[in-house]
CSV table of C-alpha atoms and ligand atoms in Angstrom, one decimal:
chain,number,residue,atom,x,y,z
D,1,MET,CA,95.1,109.8,67.0
D,2,SER,CA,93.6,106.6,68.4
D,3,ILE,CA,94.1,105.2,71.9
D,4,GLU,CA,95.9,102.3,70.3
D,5,LYS,CA,98.3,104.6,68.5
D,6,ASN,CA,98.8,106.7,71.5
D,7,LEU,CA,99.6,103.7,73.7
D,8,GLU,CA,102.1,102.5,71.1
D,9,GLU,CA,103.8,105.9,71.1
D,10,ILE,CA,103.9,106.2,74.9
D,11,LYS,CA,105.4,102.8,75.2
D,12,ASN,CA,108.1,103.7,72.7
D,13,ASN,CA,108.9,106.9,74.5
D,14,ILE,CA,109.1,104.9,77.8
D,15,LYS,CA,111.5,102.4,76.2
D,16,ASN,CA,113.6,105.2,74.8
D,17,ALA,CA,113.8,107.0,78.1
D,18,CYS,CA,114.9,103.7,79.7
D,19,ILE,CA,117.6,103.1,77.2
D,20,LYS,CA,118.8,106.7,77.5
D,21,SER,CA,119.2,106.4,81.3
D,22,GLY,CA,120.7,102.9,81.1
D,23,ARG,CA,117.8,101.0,82.6
D,24,ASN,CA,116.7,97.6,81.4
D,25,ASP,CA,113.7,97.3,83.7
D,26,PHE,CA,110.7,99.1,82.3
D,27,PRO,CA,108.3,101.1,84.5
D,28,LYS,CA,104.7,100.0,84.5
D,29,LEU,CA,102.4,102.2,82.5
D,30,ILE,CA,99.3,103.2,84.3
D,31,ALA,CA,96.6,104.6,81.9
D,32,VAL,CA,94.8,107.4,83.8
D,33,SER,CA,91.2,107.0,82.7
D,34,LYS,CA,89.5,109.6,84.9
D,35,THR,CA,86.6,111.4,83.3
D,36,LYS,CA,86.8,109.0,80.3
D,37,PRO,CA,83.9,106.5,79.6
D,38,TYR,CA,84.3,102.8,80.3
D,39,THR,CA,84.4,102.2,76.5
D,40,SER,CA,87.8,104.0,76.4
D,41,VAL,CA,89.1,101.6,79.1
D,42,LEU,CA,87.9,98.7,77.0
D,43,GLU,CA,89.5,100.1,73.9
D,44,ALA,CA,92.8,100.4,75.7
D,45,ALA,CA,92.5,96.9,77.1
D,46,GLU,CA,92.0,95.7,73.5
D,47,SER,CA,95.5,97.0,72.8
D,48,GLY,CA,97.0,95.1,75.8
D,49,GLN,CA,96.8,97.8,78.5
D,50,TYR,CA,95.7,96.3,81.8
D,51,ASP,CA,96.6,98.9,84.4
D,52,PHE,CA,94.3,101.9,84.9
D,53,GLY,CA,94.3,104.8,87.3
D,54,GLU,CA,91.2,106.6,88.6
D,55,ASN,CA,90.8,109.7,90.8
D,56,TYR,CA,87.1,109.9,91.9
D,57,ILE,CA,85.6,107.1,93.9
D,58,GLN,CA,82.0,107.3,92.7
D,59,GLU,CA,83.0,107.5,89.0
D,60,ALA,CA,85.5,104.7,89.4
D,61,MET,CA,83.1,102.3,91.2
D,62,GLU,CA,80.5,102.7,88.4
D,63,LYS,CA,83.2,102.1,85.7
D,64,ILE,CA,84.8,99.1,87.5
D,65,ASP,CA,81.4,97.5,88.0
D,66,THR,CA,80.4,98.0,84.4
D,67,ILE,CA,83.7,96.7,83.1
D,68,ASN,CA,83.8,93.8,85.6
D,69,ARG,CA,87.0,92.2,84.4
D,70,LYS,CA,89.5,90.3,86.5
D,71,ASP,CA,92.4,90.9,84.2
D,72,ILE,CA,92.4,94.7,84.9
D,73,THR,CA,94.4,96.2,87.8
D,74,TRP,CA,92.9,99.3,89.2
D,75,HIS,CA,95.0,102.0,90.8
D,76,PHE,CA,93.5,104.7,93.0
D,77,ILE,CA,95.5,107.9,92.4
D,78,GLY,CA,93.2,110.8,93.6
D,79,GLY,CA,92.7,112.5,96.9
D,80,LEU,CA,91.0,110.1,99.3
D,81,GLN,CA,88.9,111.2,102.2
D,82,SER,CA,88.8,108.8,105.1
D,83,ASN,CA,85.1,108.3,104.8
D,84,LYS,CA,85.6,106.8,101.3
D,85,ALA,CA,88.4,104.5,102.3
D,86,LYS,CA,86.0,101.6,102.6
D,87,PHE,CA,85.2,101.9,98.9
D,88,ALA,CA,88.8,102.3,97.8
D,89,VAL,CA,89.7,99.1,99.7
D,90,LYS,CA,86.8,97.2,98.1
D,91,TYR,CA,87.5,98.3,94.6
D,92,PHE,CA,91.2,99.0,94.2
D,93,ASP,CA,94.3,96.8,93.9
D,94,LEU,CA,96.7,99.6,94.8
D,95,ILE,CA,96.0,102.9,96.5
D,96,HIS,CA,98.8,105.4,95.5
D,97,SER,CA,97.6,108.5,97.5
D,98,VAL,CA,97.8,107.6,101.2
D,99,ASP,CA,98.8,111.0,102.7
D,100,SER,CA,98.2,110.7,106.4
D,101,ILE,CA,98.3,108.3,109.4
D,102,LYS,CA,94.6,108.8,109.8
D,103,LEU,CA,93.8,107.6,106.3
D,104,ALA,CA,96.3,104.7,106.6
D,105,LYS,CA,94.6,103.6,109.8
D,106,GLU,CA,91.2,103.8,108.2
D,107,ILE,CA,92.3,101.8,105.2
D,108,ASN,CA,93.9,99.3,107.5
D,109,ARG,CA,90.6,98.9,109.5
D,110,ARG,CA,88.5,98.6,106.4
D,111,ALA,CA,90.9,96.0,104.9
D,112,LYS,CA,90.8,94.0,108.1
D,113,ASP,CA,87.0,94.0,107.9
D,114,ILE,CA,87.1,92.2,104.6
D,115,ASP,CA,90.1,90.1,105.3
D,116,LYS,CA,92.3,91.8,102.8
D,117,ILE,CA,95.9,93.0,102.9
D,118,GLN,CA,95.7,96.3,101.0
D,119,ASP,CA,98.6,97.4,98.9
D,120,ILE,CA,99.3,101.1,99.2
D,121,LEU,CA,101.9,103.8,98.4
D,122,ILE,CA,102.6,106.8,100.6
D,123,GLN,CA,102.3,110.1,98.9
D,124,ILE,CA,105.1,112.5,99.6
D,125,ASN,CA,104.8,116.3,99.2
D,126,THR,CA,108.1,116.8,97.4
D,127,GLY,CA,107.2,120.4,96.6
D,128,LYS,CA,106.5,121.1,100.3
D,129,GLU,CA,103.5,123.1,99.1
D,130,GLU,CA,101.0,124.0,101.8
D,131,GLN,CA,97.9,123.3,99.7
D,132,LYS,CA,99.1,120.0,98.2
D,133,SER,CA,98.6,116.7,99.9
D,134,GLY,CA,101.3,114.3,100.9
D,135,ILE,CA,103.6,113.8,103.8
D,136,MET,CA,106.4,116.2,104.2
D,137,PRO,CA,109.7,114.4,103.4
D,138,GLU,CA,111.2,115.4,106.8
D,139,ASP,CA,108.2,113.9,108.6
D,140,ALA,CA,108.3,110.6,106.7
D,141,GLU,CA,110.5,108.7,109.2
D,142,LYS,CA,108.4,109.5,112.2
D,143,ILE,CA,105.2,108.7,110.3
D,144,PHE,CA,106.5,105.4,109.1
D,145,GLU,CA,107.2,104.3,112.7
D,146,GLU,CA,103.5,104.2,113.1
D,147,LEU,CA,102.6,102.9,109.7
D,148,ILE,CA,104.7,99.8,109.9
D,149,ASN,CA,102.6,98.5,112.8
D,150,LEU,CA,99.4,98.4,110.7
D,151,LYS,CA,99.0,94.8,109.7
D,152,ASN,CA,96.4,95.0,107.0
D,153,ILE,CA,98.3,97.4,104.7
D,154,ARG,CA,101.4,96.6,102.7
D,155,ILE,CA,103.5,99.6,101.8
D,156,LEU,CA,105.0,99.0,98.4
D,157,GLY,CA,106.6,102.4,97.9
D,158,LEU,CA,106.1,106.1,97.4
D,159,MET,CA,104.2,108.4,95.1
D,160,ALA,CA,104.5,112.1,94.3
D,161,ILE,CA,102.7,114.8,92.2
D,162,PRO,CA,105.2,117.6,91.7
D,163,PRO,CA,103.9,121.1,90.9
D,164,PHE,CA,102.7,121.7,87.4
D,165,GLY,CA,104.6,123.4,84.6
D,166,MET,CA,108.2,123.0,85.9
D,167,GLU,CA,111.4,123.3,83.9
D,168,GLU,CA,113.3,120.0,83.5
D,169,ASP,CA,115.9,120.7,86.2
D,170,GLU,CA,113.2,121.7,88.7
D,171,ALA,CA,111.3,118.5,88.0
D,172,GLU,CA,114.5,116.5,88.4
D,173,LYS,CA,114.8,117.8,92.0
D,174,HIS,CA,111.4,116.4,92.9
D,175,PHE,CA,111.9,113.0,91.4
D,176,SER,CA,115.3,112.7,92.9
D,177,LEU,CA,113.9,113.7,96.4
D,178,LEU,CA,111.3,110.9,96.1
D,179,GLN,CA,114.0,108.4,95.1
D,180,ASN,CA,116.2,109.4,98.0
D,181,THR,CA,113.3,109.3,100.5
D,182,LEU,CA,112.6,105.7,99.5
D,183,GLN,CA,116.2,104.7,99.9
D,184,ASN,CA,116.4,106.4,103.3
D,185,LEU,CA,113.2,104.8,104.6
D,186,ASN,CA,114.3,101.4,103.4
D,187,SER,CA,117.6,101.6,105.2
D,188,LYS,CA,116.0,103.0,108.4
D,189,PHE,CA,113.4,100.3,108.7
D,190,GLU,CA,114.6,96.7,108.6
D,191,ASN,CA,111.3,95.1,107.6
D,192,LEU,CA,110.5,97.6,104.9
D,193,GLU,CA,111.4,96.6,101.4
D,194,MET,CA,109.7,99.3,99.3
D,195,THR,CA,110.3,98.9,95.6
D,196,GLU,CA,107.8,101.2,93.9
D,197,LEU,CA,108.2,104.8,92.8
D,198,SER,CA,105.0,106.2,91.3
D,199,MET,CA,106.0,109.4,89.6
D,200,GLY,CA,105.8,111.0,86.2
D,201,MET,CA,102.7,112.1,84.1
D,202,SER,CA,102.1,112.9,80.5
D,203,ASP,CA,104.6,115.8,80.4
D,204,ASP,CA,107.4,114.6,82.6
D,205,PHE,CA,107.4,110.8,82.7
D,206,HIS,CA,110.6,110.7,80.6
D,207,ILE,CA,112.3,112.7,83.4
D,208,ALA,CA,110.9,110.5,86.2
D,209,ILE,CA,112.2,107.4,84.5
D,210,LYS,CA,115.8,108.8,84.9
D,211,PHE,CA,115.2,108.8,88.6
D,212,GLY,CA,113.9,105.3,88.9
D,213,ALA,CA,110.2,105.6,88.4
D,214,THR,CA,108.6,102.1,88.5
D,215,MET,CA,105.1,103.4,87.7
D,216,VAL,CA,104.2,106.3,85.4
D,217,ARG,CA,100.7,107.7,85.4
D,218,VAL,CA,99.7,108.9,81.9
D,219,GLY,CA,96.3,110.3,81.1
D,220,THR,CA,96.1,113.0,78.5
D,221,LYS,CA,98.6,111.5,76.1
D,222,ILE,CA,96.7,108.3,75.9
D,223,PHE,CA,93.0,109.4,76.1
D,224,GLY,CA,93.2,113.1,75.0
D,225,GLU,CA,92.0,116.1,76.9
D,226,ARG,CA,89.8,115.4,79.9
D,227,ASN,CA,86.0,115.5,79.5
D,228,TYR,CA,85.2,117.5,82.7
D,229,LYS,CA,86.5,118.4,86.2
A,301,PLP,C1,95.2,113.1,86.2
A,301,PLP,C2,96.4,112.6,86.9
A,301,PLP,C3,97.5,112.0,86.1
A,301,PLP,C4,97.5,112.0,84.6
A,301,PLP,O1,97.8,113.3,84.2
A,301,PLP,P1,98.2,113.6,82.7
A,301,PLP,O2,98.9,114.9,82.7
A,301,PLP,O3,96.8,113.7,82.0
A,301,PLP,O4,99.0,112.5,82.1
A,301,PLP,C5,98.5,111.4,86.8
A,301,PLP,N1,98.6,111.4,88.2
A,301,PLP,C6,97.6,111.9,88.9
A,301,PLP,C7,97.7,111.8,90.4
A,301,PLP,C8,96.5,112.5,88.3
A,301,PLP,O5,95.6,113.1,89.1
């Protein structure tokens, strides 16, 4: 299968999932290009795909510099250490994986340095797994009280990476929890108007769409198995 064919199929599946759940707004498809060469990104762009997700700062910077196109929107979706925040702010339009106050503050500081308002999402640990990153849902309100004071970040919504290999009903609980958390936060904080729910990957985006996903992050089903890592 070619990238073009894969994209076509995914978009069809997204459309069908939307119709099935009575939605007439389509989520944005983010093509996750981690471990793939820049040529694969260009191939996807040829087919009209302009949103890409990357996980590793070093790899991403090289790819973004090589491609050097203004019509592509770059999403950072990987784990981000505070000492790399500077690069994420310089290179990425949207950072999905902000999982602590410390990181948010560092992004805010680095954005201020270059006179940017950085769009971000807050990652929520819907599985409440110790080893996974993300803010625990029950801590979100307290954490947002601090986050809303940071002037050089704009919080567009929430993101989650549920545990792998779940049954459908299990996955639904995670997506529904993220959707509810967004609604709760929006109602608690007057000035917060979050609209984005980044959830759903190759195997479960059709489920995430039922629960209001506005961004789905699909890698394997577009580019094939990953090359390394
Ligand atoms: C790699 C990755 C994806 C894409 O996963 P696939 O199963 O290949 O679609 C999506 N989101 C995040 C956060 C990832 O790290």
